[in-house]
Structures are given as structure tokens and as C-alpha cells.
Amino acid sequence: DRKLSQVDPEMYDLVTSESKRQVDGIELIASENFTSQAVMEVLGSCLTNKYSEGLPGRRYYGGNEYIDQVERLCQDRALAAFGLDSSEWGVNVQPLSGCPANFAVYTGLLNPHDRIMGLDLPHGGHLSHGFFTPKKRISATSVYFESMPYRLDESTGIIDYDTLAKNALLFRPKLIIAGASAYARNYDYKRMREICDSCGAYLLSDMAHISGLVAAGVVDNPFEYSDIVTTTTHKSLRGPRGGMIFMRRGGEFGDDLLNAINGAVFPGLQGGPHNNAIGALAVCLKQVAEPEFKTYQEQVKKNCSAMADRLIELGYDLVSGGTDNHLVLVDLKNKGIDGARVETVLDACHITLNKNSVPGDTSALVPGGIRIGTPAMTTRGLKEEDFVVVADLIDRGVKIATEVKAAAAGPKLKDFKECLASSPPEALAQLEE
Ligand code: PLP
């Protein structure tokens, strides 16, 4: 068989360029990481050729002798990675990613238009937790279910559990989600459980961002209090792109949650599992069980604290005042600049992070903050002192963005981008170096 470089030189060049971009830059997107060579090998293997609708031992296609073993190995390692007993928890490793995993939980456990509550997107929640705007139901979750978001206490940047408790009694949701995409603090899972019990709701913890830290025991563990736990597999867990759903078994539920959610994944939402991703996930989960993984996650957290401390020293306002995990959310309002402009400047010098809404924002395209994460660069070997330098580089980017904003012809982001491209300040070239 011919190699990619011969079959499709155009794609070969694109992959080579992206590979170089990933190596050359400073990757600070909190949801990204560099997975291992061993994981990549399975991802690019023959496992991708096989259809295996159904679950191990109960397939709709022949020839699944080895695929069954792959999926069972993945399930066993998934439970082991989070210290779970198979008599108390089941796991589905087939969700194609985080959104499909969440949607499988909703469609498996709820009826159309049942009520749910998740953290509001502008306050750090995820689209798939039911986001809508006054003009439009943006996420399918908010189209097919009735969603009432809960929010942060804007004075502290911490989840406003008291208001959530009051609203849950009025709204009476069937499911409440604990989990976020841009929340630097531990969730109070015990409090979330109490709130769910007060209104008879399921507690779904979406630990997508923090699952690696949970597996290593360096952040609070959602399993004790949750009925269902979902996660992506490619963020702090450092695996291939994918999703997992953990469902409580035994006791009041028996196998009800397990059967309902397994059925929602297939045949409800998906067809054939991506066996190459499941095999690759099994390899990731083997690596999660190694002592180095705990050391890595400890370092992710230490690096994040070091960066947070330095940013505070430099006069930055962190939402919630600090961090307990792998990310910080910076509110740039006191610096007179927004997240979109800072992201643009840093992008120009190969420092990749994302603009992010912070409490009080009205625009998601030009929001007031940035989200910075440490998992990817910790994989690359950076330590606390390096993240102090990273904070300094970001600070230089913020200063350049402020300068360019003042020099731009008009107030629009387009004017800013034109100004940056046509007359880049000298400092930008230095930062790029
Ligand atoms: N849940 C949370 C908390 C997330 O942050 C994300 C993605 O960023 C998802 C779910 C969705 O994952 P995916 O992009 O794999 O669908």
C-alpha cells in the first residue's frame, strides 16, 4: 500500500504543518493535550475497519472476537482508572465524544421536554448542558429539553448554590448537571446531591475537563455523590478523542440506568462504535494506572497555581480569585482589553489559548476574558518556573493588544486585526521570538 505522502501530498503537507504547529507553539487551551505515541498507533490501526454495533458478546455483526476483547478491556480499565467496582458502576465507552455522551444520558433518562439545570455557558458551563439565548435555543439539549441554567455568584466567582437550591425547588428539574468548561474551582458535589434529592432529580457530573485529575485523585471526586458521570477522553485524561458514560448500578437503580443509557447510545443515537478510538482509549487508561500519571496530574495543578500566582502579581483579576485545578479564567476588564484581541495577538506569536466569557459579558465573540490551561504544556515537560514565564509572555501579549487597540482605525475587531497585520508593533516580533 502506498504512503500518504504519495497518495495525497496535499493532505500530507497539511498534517505535517499541523504537527509542526503543535510542536513549535505554546499550547494553553485548557481542553487540549498531547496523547501518547502508543495511543496514536491504535488510533491509526485496522480497528477502524470493523463494524460492531451492539455491546461485547451481543453484536449485530460477525467477526467481533477481538473487538469484544478490545471493548471489554477498555471497560475494565475505565472502571479501574476511577477506582470503581463493577457491581456498583457500569460504563459505556462507545460515545463518539463529550456532547454525544451527554445527549445519550438525557435521551436515555428523560422524556422530551423534561427539565434540566446546568451551569450557564457565559458562567463557565458547556453548550451541551442546555444553552440557549433569548433569541434562539442554541444547543439541541435546549431544543429537546427545557433548560434553566444556574449561575455563579458574581461577587465571588463561585457557583451560587443557594440560588440553585431555591430555583431547583421551583423549577423541579429531572436532572441537574455538575460540571463545566471554564470553572477553576472544585464542585461541591455533596451540596449538588442534596439539591438533587430535594427535587427528585438525577445528578449528572460531567467531569470532561477534570477527568485526568479525578483519576489521579488531585481534585474532588464526583463519583461518591453522582448517579451518572460523563467525560471526554482527550482533555486532562490525555487519551484519543472520545467519550465515556459511567452509570450507577445496584441499590434503587438495579440495572435501570445502565440499560436505559446503553440503549440510548446504541441504537438510540449511534451506530457502529469507533473501535480504533476505543482501543486507543484502553491504552490511555492503562497509562492512567501508572504512577507517572499521578505525578503528571500533580504537576498540572502545581503549574496552574504557579501561573495563577504570577498573573495575580501582575495585577490580573482571576474569576474566583484563583484555581483548584488545571485552568485559570482571567477577567481582563480591569486591563481595558477583551479576550478576543488578546487571543488574536497571542495567536500571531504561536501562543494558543482561547477567549472566554466571564460573568457580566454580553458577547461570546468578543468576551471579556481568557481561559488558560496547563495540561498540554505539562505533558511537554514544563514546570512551575516555566509557567511563571508563560504568565509573563501572556502579560506582554495583553500590553501589545492594548497598544494596537489604541492605534486601530475603529472600534471593531476587524479594525484591530487590520492594524495588527498592517503595522505590527515591534514588541510583537520580540514576543514571537
Ligand atoms: N462537557 C464539557 C464540560 C466540555 O468542556 C466539553 C468540551 O469542551 C464537552 C462536554 C463536549 O465534548 P466534545 O467537544 O468532545 O463533544
CSV table of C-alpha atoms and ligand atoms in Angstrom, one decimal:
chain,number,residue,atom,x,y,z
A,1,ASP,CA,0.0,0.0,0.0
A,2,ARG,CA,1.3,3.5,-0.9
A,3,LYS,CA,2.1,6.0,1.8
A,4,LEU,CA,0.0,9.1,2.5
A,5,SER,CA,2.8,11.3,1.0
A,6,GLN,CA,2.4,9.5,-2.3
A,7,VAL,CA,-1.4,9.1,-2.3
A,8,ASP,CA,-2.3,12.6,-1.2
A,9,PRO,CA,0.6,15.0,-0.9
A,10,GLU,CA,-1.8,17.9,-0.2
A,11,MET,CA,-3.1,16.2,2.9
A,12,TYR,CA,0.3,15.0,3.9
A,13,ASP,CA,1.5,18.6,3.8
A,14,LEU,CA,-1.4,19.8,6.0
A,15,VAL,CA,-0.8,17.1,8.6
A,16,THR,CA,2.9,17.9,8.6
A,17,SER,CA,2.2,21.6,9.0
A,18,GLU,CA,-0.3,21.0,11.9
A,19,SER,CA,2.2,18.7,13.5
A,20,LYS,CA,4.9,21.4,13.3
A,21,ARG,CA,2.4,24.0,14.6
A,22,GLN,CA,1.7,21.8,17.6
A,23,VAL,CA,5.4,21.3,18.4
A,24,ASP,CA,6.5,24.9,17.8
A,25,GLY,CA,3.9,26.8,19.8
A,26,ILE,CA,2.9,27.1,23.4
A,27,GLU,CA,-0.4,25.3,23.7
A,28,LEU,CA,-2.5,26.6,26.6
A,29,ILE,CA,-6.1,25.6,25.5
A,30,ALA,CA,-7.4,24.0,28.7
A,31,SER,CA,-9.2,21.2,26.9
A,32,GLU,CA,-6.3,20.1,24.8
A,33,ASN,CA,-3.4,17.7,25.4
A,34,PHE,CA,-0.8,15.6,23.5
A,35,THR,CA,-1.8,12.0,23.6
A,36,SER,CA,0.9,9.3,23.6
A,37,GLN,CA,2.5,7.5,20.6
A,38,ALA,CA,1.0,4.2,21.8
A,39,VAL,CA,-2.5,5.8,21.7
A,40,MET,CA,-1.8,7.2,18.2
A,41,GLU,CA,-0.7,3.8,17.0
A,42,VAL,CA,-4.1,2.2,17.9
A,43,LEU,CA,-6.0,5.1,16.5
A,44,GLY,CA,-4.4,4.6,13.2
A,45,SER,CA,-4.8,0.8,13.2
A,46,CYS,CA,-7.0,-1.7,11.5
A,47,LEU,CA,-9.5,-1.5,14.3
A,48,THR,CA,-11.1,1.3,12.3
A,49,ASN,CA,-12.2,-1.1,9.7
A,50,LYS,CA,-14.6,-3.1,11.8
A,51,TYR,CA,-18.3,-2.8,12.4
A,52,SER,CA,-19.5,-3.9,15.8
A,53,GLU,CA,-22.9,-2.5,16.6
A,54,GLY,CA,-24.1,-3.7,20.0
A,55,LEU,CA,-22.1,-4.5,23.1
A,56,PRO,CA,-19.4,-7.1,23.7
A,57,GLY,CA,-21.0,-10.6,23.3
A,58,ARG,CA,-24.1,-9.1,21.8
A,59,ARG,CA,-23.2,-7.8,18.4
A,60,TYR,CA,-25.2,-7.3,15.2
A,61,TYR,CA,-22.2,-8.3,13.1
A,62,GLY,CA,-19.9,-11.3,12.9
A,63,GLY,CA,-16.1,-11.3,13.3
A,64,ASN,CA,-16.0,-9.5,16.6
A,65,GLU,CA,-13.9,-12.0,18.5
A,66,TYR,CA,-11.1,-9.5,19.0
A,67,ILE,CA,-13.2,-6.3,19.1
A,68,ASP,CA,-15.2,-7.8,22.0
A,69,GLN,CA,-11.9,-8.2,23.9
A,70,VAL,CA,-10.8,-4.7,23.0
A,71,GLU,CA,-14.0,-3.1,24.3
A,72,ARG,CA,-14.1,-5.3,27.5
A,73,LEU,CA,-10.5,-4.4,28.2
A,74,CYS,CA,-11.4,-0.7,27.8
A,75,GLN,CA,-14.4,-1.0,30.1
A,76,ASP,CA,-12.4,-2.8,32.8
A,77,ARG,CA,-9.6,-0.3,32.6
A,78,ALA,CA,-12.1,2.6,32.7
A,79,LEU,CA,-13.7,1.3,35.9
A,80,ALA,CA,-10.2,0.6,37.4
A,81,ALA,CA,-9.0,4.1,36.5
A,82,PHE,CA,-11.6,5.7,38.7
A,83,GLY,CA,-11.5,3.0,41.4
A,84,LEU,CA,-15.0,1.7,40.7
A,85,ASP,CA,-16.4,-1.7,41.4
A,86,SER,CA,-18.4,-3.3,38.5
A,87,SER,CA,-21.1,-4.3,41.0
A,88,GLU,CA,-21.7,-0.6,41.7
A,89,TRP,CA,-20.9,1.1,38.3
A,90,GLY,CA,-21.3,0.3,34.7
A,91,VAL,CA,-19.5,2.1,31.9
A,92,ASN,CA,-20.2,2.7,28.2
A,93,VAL,CA,-17.1,3.5,26.2
A,94,GLN,CA,-18.8,4.0,22.8
A,95,PRO,CA,-19.9,7.7,22.9
A,96,LEU,CA,-18.1,9.4,20.0
A,97,SER,CA,-17.3,12.4,22.1
A,98,GLY,CA,-18.5,14.5,25.1
A,99,CYS,CA,-21.6,16.0,23.5
A,100,PRO,CA,-23.0,12.7,22.3
A,101,ALA,CA,-22.2,11.2,25.7
A,102,ASN,CA,-24.3,13.9,27.4
A,103,PHE,CA,-27.1,13.7,24.9
A,104,ALA,CA,-27.3,9.9,25.4
A,105,VAL,CA,-27.8,10.5,29.1
A,106,TYR,CA,-30.6,13.0,28.5
A,107,THR,CA,-32.4,10.9,25.9
A,108,GLY,CA,-31.9,7.7,27.9
A,109,LEU,CA,-33.3,9.0,31.2
A,110,LEU,CA,-35.6,11.8,30.2
A,111,ASN,CA,-38.7,12.3,28.1
A,112,PRO,CA,-38.7,15.1,25.5
A,113,HIS,CA,-39.2,18.5,27.2
A,114,ASP,CA,-38.4,17.2,30.7
A,115,ARG,CA,-36.5,19.9,32.7
A,116,ILE,CA,-32.8,20.1,33.3
A,117,MET,CA,-30.4,22.6,35.0
A,118,GLY,CA,-26.8,23.1,34.1
A,119,LEU,CA,-24.2,25.9,34.6
A,120,ASP,CA,-24.9,28.8,32.3
A,121,LEU,CA,-22.5,28.9,29.3
A,122,PRO,CA,-21.4,32.5,30.0
A,123,HIS,CA,-20.6,31.5,33.6
A,124,GLY,CA,-18.4,28.6,32.5
A,125,GLY,CA,-20.9,25.8,31.6
A,126,HIS,CA,-20.9,23.8,28.4
A,127,LEU,CA,-23.2,24.1,25.3
A,128,SER,CA,-24.4,20.6,25.8
A,129,HIS,CA,-25.7,21.4,29.3
A,130,GLY,CA,-28.7,23.2,27.7
A,131,PHE,CA,-27.5,26.6,26.4
A,132,PHE,CA,-30.0,29.0,24.8
A,133,THR,CA,-30.2,32.7,24.3
A,134,PRO,CA,-33.3,35.0,24.4
A,135,LYS,CA,-33.4,34.7,20.6
A,136,LYS,CA,-32.5,31.1,20.0
A,137,ARG,CA,-32.3,27.6,21.5
A,138,ILE,CA,-28.7,27.1,20.5
A,139,SER,CA,-27.9,23.6,21.8
A,140,ALA,CA,-30.0,20.6,20.8
A,141,THR,CA,-30.2,20.0,24.6
A,142,SER,CA,-32.2,23.2,24.9
A,143,VAL,CA,-34.4,22.3,21.9
A,144,TYR,CA,-35.5,18.9,23.1
A,145,PHE,CA,-35.4,19.6,26.8
A,146,GLU,CA,-36.4,22.6,28.9
A,147,SER,CA,-33.4,24.1,30.4
A,148,MET,CA,-33.0,26.6,33.3
A,149,PRO,CA,-29.4,27.5,33.9
A,150,TYR,CA,-27.8,28.1,37.3
A,151,ARG,CA,-25.0,30.7,37.6
A,152,LEU,CA,-22.1,31.9,39.6
A,153,ASP,CA,-22.3,34.3,42.5
A,154,GLU,CA,-20.7,37.2,40.6
A,155,SER,CA,-19.2,38.7,43.7
A,156,THR,CA,-17.1,35.6,44.4
A,157,GLY,CA,-16.9,33.8,41.1
A,158,ILE,CA,-18.1,30.6,42.9
A,159,ILE,CA,-21.3,28.7,42.0
A,160,ASP,CA,-24.3,30.2,43.7
A,161,TYR,CA,-25.6,27.0,45.3
A,162,ASP,CA,-28.2,28.8,47.4
A,163,THR,CA,-29.9,30.3,44.4
A,164,LEU,CA,-29.6,26.9,42.6
A,165,ALA,CA,-31.3,25.2,45.6
A,166,LYS,CA,-34.2,27.7,45.6
A,167,ASN,CA,-34.7,27.6,41.8
A,168,ALA,CA,-34.5,23.8,41.7
A,169,LEU,CA,-37.4,23.6,44.1
A,170,LEU,CA,-39.4,26.0,41.9
A,171,PHE,CA,-38.4,24.5,38.5
A,172,ARG,CA,-38.3,20.9,39.7
A,173,PRO,CA,-35.8,19.6,37.1
A,174,LYS,CA,-35.4,15.8,36.5
A,175,LEU,CA,-31.7,16.2,36.1
A,176,ILE,CA,-29.0,18.6,37.3
A,177,ILE,CA,-25.5,18.7,35.9
A,178,ALA,CA,-22.4,19.4,37.9
A,179,GLY,CA,-19.6,20.2,35.5
A,180,ALA,CA,-18.1,23.0,33.5
A,181,SER,CA,-15.8,24.0,30.7
A,182,ALA,CA,-14.3,27.1,32.4
A,183,TYR,CA,-14.6,26.7,36.2
A,184,ALA,CA,-11.4,26.8,38.1
A,185,ARG,CA,-12.8,25.5,41.4
A,186,ASN,CA,-13.9,22.2,42.8
A,187,TYR,CA,-17.6,21.5,42.6
A,188,ASP,CA,-19.4,20.9,45.9
A,189,TYR,CA,-20.8,17.5,44.9
A,190,LYS,CA,-22.3,16.9,48.3
A,191,ARG,CA,-24.3,20.1,48.1
A,192,MET,CA,-25.3,19.2,44.5
A,193,ARG,CA,-26.6,15.8,45.7
A,194,GLU,CA,-28.7,17.5,48.5
A,195,ILE,CA,-30.2,19.8,45.9
A,196,CYS,CA,-31.0,16.9,43.6
A,197,ASP,CA,-32.6,15.0,46.4
A,198,SER,CA,-34.7,18.0,47.4
A,199,CYS,CA,-36.4,17.9,44.0
A,200,GLY,CA,-36.0,14.3,42.9
A,201,ALA,CA,-33.5,15.0,40.2
A,202,TYR,CA,-30.7,12.8,38.9
A,203,LEU,CA,-27.2,14.2,39.5
A,204,LEU,CA,-25.1,14.0,36.3
A,205,SER,CA,-21.5,15.0,36.8
A,206,ASP,CA,-19.8,16.0,33.6
A,207,MET,CA,-16.1,15.7,34.5
A,208,ALA,CA,-14.8,16.2,30.9
A,209,HIS,CA,-12.3,18.8,31.8
A,210,ILE,CA,-11.0,17.3,35.0
A,211,SER,CA,-11.2,13.5,34.5
A,212,GLY,CA,-7.5,13.1,34.4
A,213,LEU,CA,-7.2,15.0,37.7
A,214,VAL,CA,-10.0,12.9,39.2
A,215,ALA,CA,-8.3,9.7,38.2
A,216,ALA,CA,-5.2,10.9,39.9
A,217,GLY,CA,-7.1,11.9,43.0
A,218,VAL,CA,-5.9,15.5,42.9
A,219,VAL,CA,-9.3,17.2,42.7
A,220,ASP,CA,-12.6,16.3,44.4
A,221,ASN,CA,-14.2,13.1,43.2
A,222,PRO,CA,-17.7,13.2,41.7
A,223,PHE,CA,-18.5,9.5,41.9
A,224,GLU,CA,-19.4,9.4,45.5
A,225,TYR,CA,-22.5,11.6,45.0
A,226,SER,CA,-23.4,11.2,41.4
A,227,ASP,CA,-25.9,8.9,39.6
A,228,ILE,CA,-24.2,9.3,36.3
A,229,VAL,CA,-20.7,10.6,35.3
A,230,THR,CA,-19.8,11.6,31.8
A,231,THR,CA,-16.4,12.6,30.4
A,232,THR,CA,-14.5,13.2,27.3
A,233,THR,CA,-11.3,11.3,26.9
A,234,HIS,CA,-9.0,13.7,25.2
A,235,LYS,CA,-8.6,16.5,27.7
A,236,SER,CA,-6.7,16.1,31.0
A,237,LEU,CA,-7.2,12.3,30.7
A,238,ARG,CA,-4.8,12.6,27.7
A,239,GLY,CA,-6.4,9.9,25.5
A,240,PRO,CA,-7.9,9.9,22.0
A,241,ARG,CA,-11.0,11.9,21.2
A,242,GLY,CA,-14.0,10.1,22.6
A,243,GLY,CA,-16.5,10.0,25.5
A,244,MET,CA,-17.5,7.7,28.3
A,245,ILE,CA,-20.5,7.4,30.5
A,246,PHE,CA,-20.4,5.8,34.0
A,247,MET,CA,-23.8,4.7,35.4
A,248,ARG,CA,-24.6,3.7,38.9
A,249,ARG,CA,-25.8,0.1,39.4
A,250,GLY,CA,-27.4,-1.8,42.2
A,251,GLY,CA,-29.5,-0.4,45.0
A,252,GLU,CA,-32.6,1.6,44.0
A,253,PHE,CA,-31.5,1.6,40.3
A,254,GLY,CA,-30.6,-2.1,39.7
A,255,ASP,CA,-29.5,-2.1,36.1
A,256,ASP,CA,-32.1,0.5,35.0
A,257,LEU,CA,-29.7,3.4,34.4
A,258,LEU,CA,-27.2,1.1,32.7
A,259,ASN,CA,-29.8,-0.4,30.3
A,260,ALA,CA,-31.5,3.0,29.6
A,261,ILE,CA,-28.2,4.7,28.8
A,262,ASN,CA,-26.7,1.8,26.9
A,263,GLY,CA,-29.8,1.7,24.7
A,264,ALA,CA,-29.6,5.5,24.2
A,265,VAL,CA,-26.1,5.2,22.9
A,266,PHE,CA,-27.0,2.4,20.6
A,267,PRO,CA,-29.4,2.0,18.9
A,268,GLY,CA,-30.7,5.4,20.1
A,269,LEU,CA,-28.1,7.8,18.9
A,270,GLN,CA,-25.2,6.0,17.3
A,271,GLY,CA,-24.4,3.1,15.0
A,272,GLY,CA,-21.1,1.3,14.8
A,273,PRO,CA,-18.6,2.2,17.6
A,274,HIS,CA,-15.3,3.7,16.6
A,275,ASN,CA,-13.2,0.7,17.6
A,276,ASN,CA,-9.9,2.3,16.9
A,277,ALA,CA,-10.8,5.1,19.4
A,278,ILE,CA,-12.0,2.5,22.0
A,279,GLY,CA,-8.8,0.5,21.6
A,280,ALA,CA,-6.7,3.7,21.9
A,281,LEU,CA,-8.7,4.7,25.0
A,282,ALA,CA,-7.9,1.3,26.5
A,283,VAL,CA,-4.2,2.1,26.0
A,284,CYS,CA,-4.7,5.6,27.5
A,285,LEU,CA,-6.4,4.1,30.6
A,286,LYS,CA,-3.5,1.6,31.1
A,287,GLN,CA,-1.2,4.7,31.2
A,288,VAL,CA,-3.6,6.4,33.6
A,289,ALA,CA,-3.0,3.5,36.0
A,290,GLU,CA,0.8,4.1,36.0
A,291,PRO,CA,2.4,6.1,38.8
A,292,GLU,CA,3.8,8.6,36.3
A,293,PHE,CA,0.2,9.7,35.5
A,294,LYS,CA,-0.4,10.8,39.1
A,295,THR,CA,2.9,12.7,39.1
A,296,TYR,CA,1.9,14.4,35.8
A,297,GLN,CA,-1.5,15.5,37.2
A,298,GLU,CA,0.1,16.8,40.4
A,299,GLN,CA,2.4,18.8,38.1
A,300,VAL,CA,-0.6,20.1,36.0
A,301,LYS,CA,-2.0,21.5,39.2
A,302,LYS,CA,1.2,22.9,40.6
A,303,ASN,CA,1.9,24.6,37.2
A,304,CYS,CA,-1.5,26.1,37.2
A,305,SER,CA,-1.1,27.5,40.7
A,306,ALA,CA,2.3,29.0,39.8
A,307,MET,CA,0.8,30.7,36.7
A,308,ALA,CA,-2.2,31.9,38.7
A,309,ASP,CA,0.0,33.4,41.4
A,310,ARG,CA,2.2,35.2,38.8
A,311,LEU,CA,-0.9,36.6,37.0
A,312,ILE,CA,-2.3,37.9,40.3
A,313,GLU,CA,1.1,39.5,41.0
A,314,LEU,CA,0.9,41.2,37.6
A,315,GLY,CA,-2.5,42.7,38.5
A,316,TYR,CA,-4.8,40.3,36.8
A,317,ASP,CA,-8.2,39.6,38.1
A,318,LEU,CA,-8.9,35.8,38.2
A,319,VAL,CA,-12.6,34.7,38.3
A,320,SER,CA,-13.0,33.1,41.8
A,321,GLY,CA,-9.6,34.6,42.8
A,322,GLY,CA,-7.5,31.5,41.9
A,323,THR,CA,-7.6,27.9,40.9
A,324,ASP,CA,-8.0,24.4,42.3
A,325,ASN,CA,-7.4,22.6,39.0
A,326,HIS,CA,-5.8,22.8,35.6
A,327,LEU,CA,-7.1,26.1,34.4
A,328,VAL,CA,-7.5,29.8,35.2
A,329,LEU,CA,-10.1,32.1,33.9
A,330,VAL,CA,-8.9,35.7,33.6
A,331,ASP,CA,-11.3,38.6,33.6
A,332,LEU,CA,-9.5,41.3,31.5
A,333,LYS,CA,-11.9,44.2,32.2
A,334,ASN,CA,-9.5,45.9,34.6
A,335,LYS,CA,-6.9,45.9,31.9
A,336,GLY,CA,-9.2,47.7,29.4
A,337,ILE,CA,-9.0,44.9,26.8
A,338,ASP,CA,-11.1,41.9,25.8
A,339,GLY,CA,-10.3,38.2,25.3
A,340,ALA,CA,-10.7,38.3,21.5
A,341,ARG,CA,-8.0,40.8,21.0
A,342,VAL,CA,-5.6,39.1,23.4
A,343,GLU,CA,-6.3,35.8,21.7
A,344,THR,CA,-5.5,37.3,18.3
A,345,VAL,CA,-2.2,38.8,19.4
A,346,LEU,CA,-1.0,35.7,21.1
A,347,ASP,CA,-2.1,33.6,18.2
A,348,ALA,CA,0.2,35.7,16.0
A,349,CYS,CA,3.2,34.6,18.1
A,350,HIS,CA,2.2,30.9,18.5
A,351,ILE,CA,0.8,31.1,22.0
A,352,THR,CA,-2.6,29.4,21.7
A,353,LEU,CA,-5.3,30.0,24.3
A,354,ASN,CA,-9.0,30.9,24.0
A,355,LYS,CA,-11.1,33.9,24.6
A,356,ASN,CA,-13.8,33.1,27.1
A,357,SER,CA,-16.9,34.6,28.6
A,358,VAL,CA,-16.6,35.9,32.1
A,359,PRO,CA,-19.5,36.9,34.4
A,360,GLY,CA,-21.1,40.1,33.1
A,361,ASP,CA,-20.3,39.6,29.4
A,362,THR,CA,-22.8,40.1,26.7
A,363,SER,CA,-20.8,38.9,23.7
A,364,ALA,CA,-19.4,35.4,23.1
A,365,LEU,CA,-17.5,36.6,20.1
A,366,VAL,CA,-15.7,39.5,21.9
A,367,PRO,CA,-15.9,38.3,25.5
A,368,GLY,CA,-14.1,39.9,28.4
A,369,GLY,CA,-11.8,37.0,29.4
A,370,ILE,CA,-9.3,34.4,28.5
A,371,ARG,CA,-9.1,30.7,29.7
A,372,ILE,CA,-5.6,29.3,30.2
A,373,GLY,CA,-4.9,25.6,30.9
A,374,THR,CA,-1.8,23.7,31.8
A,375,PRO,CA,-2.4,20.1,30.8
A,376,ALA,CA,-0.8,20.2,27.3
A,377,MET,CA,2.4,22.1,28.2
A,378,THR,CA,2.8,20.0,31.4
A,379,THR,CA,2.9,17.0,29.0
A,380,ARG,CA,5.7,18.8,27.2
A,381,GLY,CA,7.6,18.9,30.4
A,382,LEU,CA,7.1,22.5,31.7
A,383,LYS,CA,7.4,23.1,35.4
A,384,GLU,CA,6.3,25.9,37.8
A,385,GLU,CA,9.2,28.3,36.9
A,386,ASP,CA,8.3,27.9,33.2
A,387,PHE,CA,4.7,28.8,33.8
A,388,VAL,CA,5.8,32.0,35.5
A,389,VAL,CA,7.5,32.8,32.2
A,390,VAL,CA,4.3,31.8,30.4
A,391,ALA,CA,2.3,34.3,32.5
A,392,ASP,CA,4.9,37.0,31.7
A,393,LEU,CA,4.5,36.2,28.0
A,394,ILE,CA,0.7,36.5,28.2
A,395,ASP,CA,1.1,39.8,30.1
A,396,ARG,CA,3.3,41.1,27.2
A,397,GLY,CA,0.6,40.0,24.8
A,398,VAL,CA,-2.0,41.9,26.7
A,399,LYS,CA,0.1,45.0,26.7
A,400,ILE,CA,0.6,44.7,22.9
A,401,ALA,CA,-3.2,44.2,22.4
A,402,THR,CA,-3.9,47.3,24.4
A,403,GLU,CA,-1.4,49.3,22.3
A,404,VAL,CA,-2.8,48.0,19.0
A,405,LYS,CA,-6.4,48.7,20.1
A,406,ALA,CA,-5.5,52.3,20.8
A,407,ALA,CA,-3.8,52.6,17.3
A,408,ALA,CA,-6.6,50.9,15.4
A,409,ALA,CA,-8.8,52.9,13.0
A,410,GLY,CA,-12.1,52.0,14.6
A,411,PRO,CA,-13.7,50.1,17.5
A,412,LYS,CA,-14.4,46.8,15.6
A,413,LEU,CA,-12.4,43.7,16.0
A,414,LYS,CA,-11.8,43.8,12.2
A,415,ASP,CA,-10.1,47.2,12.6
A,416,PHE,CA,-7.9,45.7,15.3
A,417,LYS,CA,-6.9,42.7,13.1
A,418,GLU,CA,-6.2,45.0,10.2
A,419,CYS,CA,-4.0,47.3,12.4
A,420,LEU,CA,-2.1,44.3,13.8
A,421,ALA,CA,-1.5,42.9,10.3
A,422,SER,CA,-0.5,46.2,8.7
A,423,SER,CA,1.6,47.8,11.4
A,424,PRO,CA,2.6,45.2,14.0
A,425,PRO,CA,4.3,46.7,16.9
A,426,GLU,CA,8.0,45.9,17.4
A,427,ALA,CA,7.2,44.1,20.7
A,428,LEU,CA,5.2,41.6,18.7
A,429,ALA,CA,8.2,40.4,16.8
A,430,GLN,CA,10.1,40.1,20.1
A,431,LEU,CA,7.3,38.1,21.7
A,432,GLU,CA,7.2,35.8,18.7
A,433,GLU,CA,10.9,35.0,19.2
B,1,PLP,N1,-18.6,18.7,28.5
B,1,PLP,C1,-17.7,19.6,28.9
B,1,PLP,C2,-17.7,20.0,30.3
B,1,PLP,C3,-16.8,20.1,28.0
B,1,PLP,O1,-15.9,21.1,28.3
B,1,PLP,C4,-16.9,19.7,26.6
B,1,PLP,C5,-15.9,20.2,25.6
B,1,PLP,O2,-15.2,21.1,25.7
B,1,PLP,C6,-17.8,18.7,26.3
B,1,PLP,C7,-18.7,18.2,27.2
B,1,PLP,C8,-18.0,18.3,24.9
B,1,PLP,O3,-17.0,17.5,24.4
B,1,PLP,P1,-16.8,17.3,22.8
B,1,PLP,O4,-16.3,18.5,22.3
B,1,PLP,O5,-15.9,16.1,22.8
B,1,PLP,O6,-18.2,16.9,22.2
